mmCIF file of C-alpha atoms in Angstrom:
data_model
loop_
_atom_site.group_PDB
_atom_site.id
_atom_site.type_symbol
_atom_site.label_atom_id
_atom_site.label_comp_id
_atom_site.label_asym_id
_atom_site.label_seq_id
_atom_site.Cartn_x
_atom_site.Cartn_y
_atom_site.Cartn_z
ATOM 1 C CA MET Z 1 -2.826 -16.186 -45.960
ATOM 2 C CA VAL Z 2 -1.968 -17.993 -42.723
ATOM 3 C CA ARG Z 3 -1.233 -16.043 -39.549
ATOM 4 C CA ILE Z 4 0.296 -16.978 -36.202
ATOM 5 C CA ARG Z 5 -1.718 -15.040 -33.655
ATOM 6 C CA LEU Z 6 -3.215 -15.002 -30.186
ATOM 7 C CA ALA Z 7 -6.700 -16.296 -29.354
ATOM 8 C CA ARG Z 8 -8.106 -14.931 -26.106
ATOM 9 C CA ARG Z 9 -9.535 -17.114 -23.387
ATOM 10 C CA GLY Z 10 -9.796 -16.885 -19.624
ATOM 11 C CA ARG Z 11 -12.157 -14.835 -17.507
ATOM 12 C CA LYS Z 12 -13.062 -11.186 -17.460
ATOM 13 C CA LYS Z 13 -10.036 -8.924 -16.844
ATOM 14 C CA LYS Z 14 -7.791 -12.011 -16.465
ATOM 15 C CA PRO Z 15 -7.028 -13.052 -20.027
ATOM 16 C CA LEU Z 16 -4.932 -16.012 -21.068
ATOM 17 C CA TYR Z 17 -4.021 -16.513 -24.689
ATOM 18 C CA ASP Z 18 -3.515 -19.479 -26.981
ATOM 19 C CA VAL Z 19 -0.922 -19.125 -29.728
ATOM 20 C CA VAL Z 20 -2.676 -20.470 -32.817
ATOM 21 C CA ILE Z 21 -2.162 -20.892 -36.521
ATOM 22 C CA ALA Z 22 -5.276 -19.499 -38.244
ATOM 23 C CA ASP Z 23 -6.518 -18.229 -41.550
ATOM 24 C CA ARG Z 24 -6.304 -14.460 -41.772
ATOM 25 C CA LYS Z 25 -10.061 -14.152 -42.336
ATOM 26 C CA ALA Z 26 -11.079 -16.336 -39.353
ATOM 27 C CA PRO Z 27 -12.407 -14.562 -36.223
ATOM 28 C CA ARG Z 28 -9.982 -13.875 -33.391
ATOM 29 C CA ASP Z 29 -11.355 -16.539 -31.065
ATOM 30 C CA GLY Z 30 -12.876 -18.634 -33.826
ATOM 31 C CA ARG Z 31 -11.667 -21.410 -36.060
ATOM 32 C CA PHE Z 32 -7.952 -22.156 -36.179
ATOM 33 C CA ILE Z 33 -5.706 -24.706 -37.873
ATOM 34 C CA GLU Z 34 -3.406 -25.626 -34.997
ATOM 35 C CA LYS Z 35 -2.670 -24.564 -31.427
ATOM 36 C CA ILE Z 36 1.088 -24.312 -30.833
ATOM 37 C CA GLY Z 37 1.287 -22.779 -27.369
ATOM 38 C CA THR Z 38 -0.033 -20.539 -24.617
ATOM 39 C CA TYR Z 39 0.801 -17.106 -23.245
ATOM 40 C CA ASN Z 40 0.081 -15.815 -19.727
ATOM 41 C CA PRO Z 41 0.862 -12.093 -19.346
ATOM 42 C CA HIS Z 42 -0.018 -11.993 -15.614
ATOM 43 C CA THR Z 43 3.135 -13.673 -14.339
ATOM 44 C CA VAL Z 44 6.421 -11.797 -13.961
ATOM 45 C CA PRO Z 45 8.112 -12.433 -16.340
ATOM 46 C CA ALA Z 46 5.278 -13.487 -18.661
ATOM 47 C CA THR Z 47 4.885 -17.245 -19.148
ATOM 48 C CA ILE Z 48 5.290 -18.415 -22.736
ATOM 49 C CA VAL Z 49 4.788 -22.103 -23.460
ATOM 50 C CA LEU Z 50 5.457 -22.756 -27.133
ATOM 51 C CA ASP Z 51 6.147 -25.754 -29.351
ATOM 52 C CA ASP Z 52 9.252 -24.300 -30.965
ATOM 53 C CA GLU Z 53 9.546 -26.992 -33.657
ATOM 54 C CA ARG Z 54 5.960 -26.473 -34.891
ATOM 55 C CA ALA Z 55 6.376 -22.709 -34.772
ATOM 56 C CA LEU Z 56 9.596 -22.957 -36.801
ATOM 57 C CA LYS Z 57 7.901 -25.210 -39.345
ATOM 58 C CA TRP Z 58 5.021 -22.753 -39.802
ATOM 59 C CA VAL Z 59 7.324 -19.718 -40.020
ATOM 60 C CA LEU Z 60 9.477 -21.463 -42.625
ATOM 61 C CA ASP Z 61 6.311 -22.374 -44.553
ATOM 62 C CA GLY Z 62 5.359 -18.682 -44.738
ATOM 63 C CA ALA Z 63 2.969 -18.066 -41.844
ATOM 64 C CA GLN Z 64 3.050 -14.401 -40.812
ATOM 65 C CA PRO Z 65 3.157 -13.726 -37.054
ATOM 66 C CA THR Z 66 1.385 -10.745 -35.511
ATOM 67 C CA ASP Z 67 3.585 -8.194 -33.749
ATOM 68 C CA THR Z 68 3.032 -9.704 -30.291
ATOM 69 C CA VAL Z 69 3.634 -13.248 -31.503
ATOM 70 C CA LYS Z 70 6.701 -12.091 -33.421
ATOM 71 C CA ALA Z 71 8.152 -10.714 -30.182
ATOM 72 C CA MET Z 72 7.374 -14.023 -28.443
ATOM 73 C CA LEU Z 73 8.974 -16.036 -31.258
ATOM 74 C CA SER Z 74 12.055 -13.827 -31.045
ATOM 75 C CA TYR Z 75 12.161 -14.268 -27.255
ATOM 76 C CA ARG Z 76 11.997 -18.047 -27.629
ATOM 77 C CA GLY Z 77 14.628 -18.147 -30.413
ATOM 78 C CA VAL Z 78 12.403 -19.319 -33.256
ATOM 79 C CA LEU Z 79 13.278 -16.369 -35.501
ATOM 80 C CA ILE Z 80 17.035 -16.809 -35.028
ATOM 81 C CA ARG Z 81 16.617 -20.502 -35.827
ATOM 82 C CA LYS Z 82 14.742 -19.493 -39.001
ATOM 83 C CA HIS Z 83 17.594 -17.166 -39.922
ATOM 84 C CA LEU Z 84 20.171 -19.904 -39.330
ATOM 85 C CA GLU Z 85 18.083 -22.469 -41.252
ATOM 86 C CA ILE Z 86 17.906 -20.168 -44.256
ATOM 87 C CA GLY Z 87 21.711 -19.752 -44.066
ATOM 88 C CA VAL Z 88 22.114 -23.543 -44.044
ATOM 89 C CA ARG Z 89 19.776 -23.908 -47.057
ATOM 90 C CA LYS Z 90 21.743 -21.302 -48.981
ATOM 91 C CA GLY Z 91 25.023 -22.987 -48.054
ATOM 92 C CA ALA Z 92 26.442 -20.006 -46.150
ATOM 93 C CA ILE Z 93 26.998 -22.104 -42.994
ATOM 94 C CA THR Z 94 26.896 -25.761 -42.082
ATOM 95 C CA GLU Z 95 24.307 -27.470 -39.906
ATOM 96 C CA GLU Z 96 26.859 -27.865 -37.082
ATOM 97 C CA GLN Z 97 27.784 -24.188 -37.168
ATOM 98 C CA ALA Z 98 24.129 -23.228 -37.067
ATOM 99 C CA ALA Z 99 23.512 -25.522 -34.070
ATOM 100 C CA GLN Z 100 26.564 -24.116 -32.274
ATOM 101 C CA LYS Z 101 25.486 -20.492 -32.884
ATOM 102 C CA PHE Z 102 21.994 -21.258 -31.640
ATOM 103 C CA GLU Z 103 23.316 -22.953 -28.478
ATOM 104 C CA GLU Z 104 25.542 -19.940 -27.742
ATOM 105 C CA TRP Z 105 22.591 -17.603 -28.215
ATOM 106 C CA LYS Z 106 20.385 -19.842 -26.050
ATOM 107 C CA ALA Z 107 22.979 -19.877 -23.217
ATOM 108 C CA LYS Z 108 23.204 -16.057 -23.226
ATOM 109 C CA LYS Z 109 19.427 -15.714 -23.311
ATOM 110 C CA ASP Z 110 18.939 -18.180 -20.430
ATOM 111 C CA ALA Z 111 21.533 -16.289 -18.369
ATOM 112 C CA LYS Z 112 19.682 -13.005 -18.998
ATOM 113 C CA ILE Z 113 16.347 -14.529 -18.032
ATOM 114 C CA THR Z 114 17.769 -16.071 -14.864
ATOM 115 C CA ALA Z 115 19.420 -12.775 -13.885
ATOM 116 C CA ARG Z 116 16.138 -10.900 -14.415
ATOM 117 C CA ILE Z 117 14.163 -13.386 -12.324
ATOM 118 C CA GLU Z 118 16.728 -13.169 -9.503
ATOM 119 C CA LYS Z 119 16.729 -9.364 -9.695
ATOM 120 C CA LEU Z 120 12.934 -9.253 -9.479
ATOM 121 C CA SER Z 121 12.890 -11.619 -6.508
ATOM 122 C CA THR Z 122 15.575 -9.665 -4.601
ATOM 123 C CA GLU Z 123 13.798 -6.368 -5.347
ATOM 124 C CA GLY Z 124 10.557 -7.897 -4.129
ATOM 125 C CA GLU Z 125 12.186 -9.081 -0.905
ATOM 126 C CA ALA Z 126 13.835 -5.675 -0.356
ATOM 127 C CA ALA Z 127 10.521 -3.904 -0.921
ATOM 128 C CA LYS Z 128 8.822 -6.274 1.511
ATOM 129 C CA LYS Z 129 11.480 -5.595 4.181
ATOM 130 C CA ALA Z 130 11.130 -1.839 3.625
ATOM 131 C CA ARG Z 131 7.337 -2.054 4.009
ATOM 132 C CA LEU Z 132 7.705 -4.075 7.211
ATOM 133 C CA ALA Z 133 10.250 -1.603 8.613
ATOM 134 C CA ALA Z 134 7.973 1.352 7.790
ATOM 135 C CA GLU Z 135 5.029 -0.462 9.352
ATOM 136 C CA ALA Z 136 7.051 -1.199 12.509
ATOM 137 C CA GLU Z 137 8.089 2.465 12.718
ATOM 138 C CA VAL Z 138 4.472 3.615 12.443
ATOM 139 C CA SER Z 139 3.439 1.071 15.087
ATOM 140 C CA ALA Z 140 6.195 2.290 17.427
ATOM 141 C CA LYS Z 141 5.078 5.914 16.994
ATOM 142 C CA ARG Z 142 1.469 4.958 17.690
ATOM 143 C CA ALA Z 143 2.481 2.996 20.790
ATOM 144 C CA GLU Z 144 4.564 5.935 22.037
ATOM 145 C CA ALA Z 145 1.709 8.374 21.446
ATOM 146 C CA LEU Z 146 -0.707 6.068 23.256
ATOM 147 C CA LYS Z 147 1.719 5.713 26.173
ATOM 148 C CA LYS Z 148 2.060 9.522 26.454
ATOM 149 C CA LYS Z 149 -1.695 9.916 26.351
ATOM 150 C CA GLN Z 150 -2.139 7.329 29.102
ATOM 151 C CA GLU Z 151 0.557 9.017 31.248
ATOM 152 C CA GLU Z 152 -1.130 12.410 30.800
ATOM 153 C CA ALA Z 153 -4.483 10.893 31.733
ATOM 154 C CA ALA Z 154 -2.902 9.280 34.807
ATOM 155 C CA LYS Z 155 -1.309 12.617 35.837
ATOM 156 C CA ALA Z 156 -4.612 14.405 35.341
ATOM 157 C CA ALA Z 157 -6.386 11.791 37.443
ATOM 158 C CA GLU Z 158 -3.737 12.156 40.177
ATOM 159 C CA GLY Z 159 -4.124 15.939 40.008
ATOM 160 C CA GLU Z 160 -7.890 15.661 40.423
ATOM 161 C CA ASN Z 161 -7.437 13.256 43.313
ATOM 162 C CA ALA Z 162 -4.898 15.593 44.897
ATOM 163 C CA GLU Z 163 -7.250 18.570 44.470
ATOM 164 C CA GLY Z 164 -10.085 16.479 45.799
ATOM 165 C CA ASN Z 165 -7.925 15.453 48.764
ATOM 166 C CA GLU Z 166 -6.858 19.050 49.369
ATOM 167 C CA ALA Z 167 -10.463 20.178 49.190
ATOM 168 C CA GLY Z 168 -11.428 17.296 51.440
ATOM 169 C CA ASP Z 169 -8.609 18.212 53.823
ATOM 170 C CA ALA Z 170 -9.705 21.848 53.813
ATOM 171 C CA GLU Z 171 -13.297 20.833 54.541
ATOM 172 C CA ALA Z 172 -12.140 18.474 57.274
ATOM 173 C CA THR Z 173 -10.003 21.236 58.806
ATOM 174 C CA ALA Z 174 -12.894 23.691 58.612
ATOM 175 C CA GLU Z 175 -15.196 21.154 60.266
ATOM 176 C CA THR Z 176 -12.692 20.505 63.035
ATOM 177 C CA ASN Z 177 -12.256 24.260 63.528
ATOM 178 C CA GLU Z 178 -16.013 24.708 63.757
ATOM 179 C CA ALA Z 179 -16.286 21.807 66.138
ATOM 180 C CA GLU Z 180 -13.582 23.343 68.317
ATOM 181 C CA ASN Z 181 -15.278 26.758 68.182
ATOM 182 C CA THR Z 182 -18.625 25.367 69.152
ATOM 183 C CA GLU Z 183 -17.134 23.439 72.028
ATOM 184 C CA SER Z 184 -15.354 26.443 73.348
#
């Protein structure tokens, strides 16, 4: 039995996957019949590069996709094309009707994908602005606290100088008093 499945590649904790046609008994990363695409789950949204025509051919020939690959084929429109192709073969719809239905579906799907990408980018920008505003607020509080601390230190230094001056004045007055007493 032939399966459409993922073969792992890439480095440790950063996997990339090849979408391959392989015998069911072959090892996961081992021998395969044909490579029909790639899948990168680390991008947002995930990047799926797939040869839709080859995938459709294999699905129509009876290859069974794994659950993950089935979701990817559905996302790319291969399964709806299979459904429409079977309808054409049975005579339920014409080739033109099938093409028109697929184009309508494709337009809706592209609009959804575009809207999601725009939403993610605007949310990302809003989150970035919020982080910057919070960071600026924290910086302002730190600057204010530092300014208060410096003012308090300056006042304390002035107070010590004033006390030192008063003590110095008192000593000077006492010395002048003594000098006057000794002279008299």
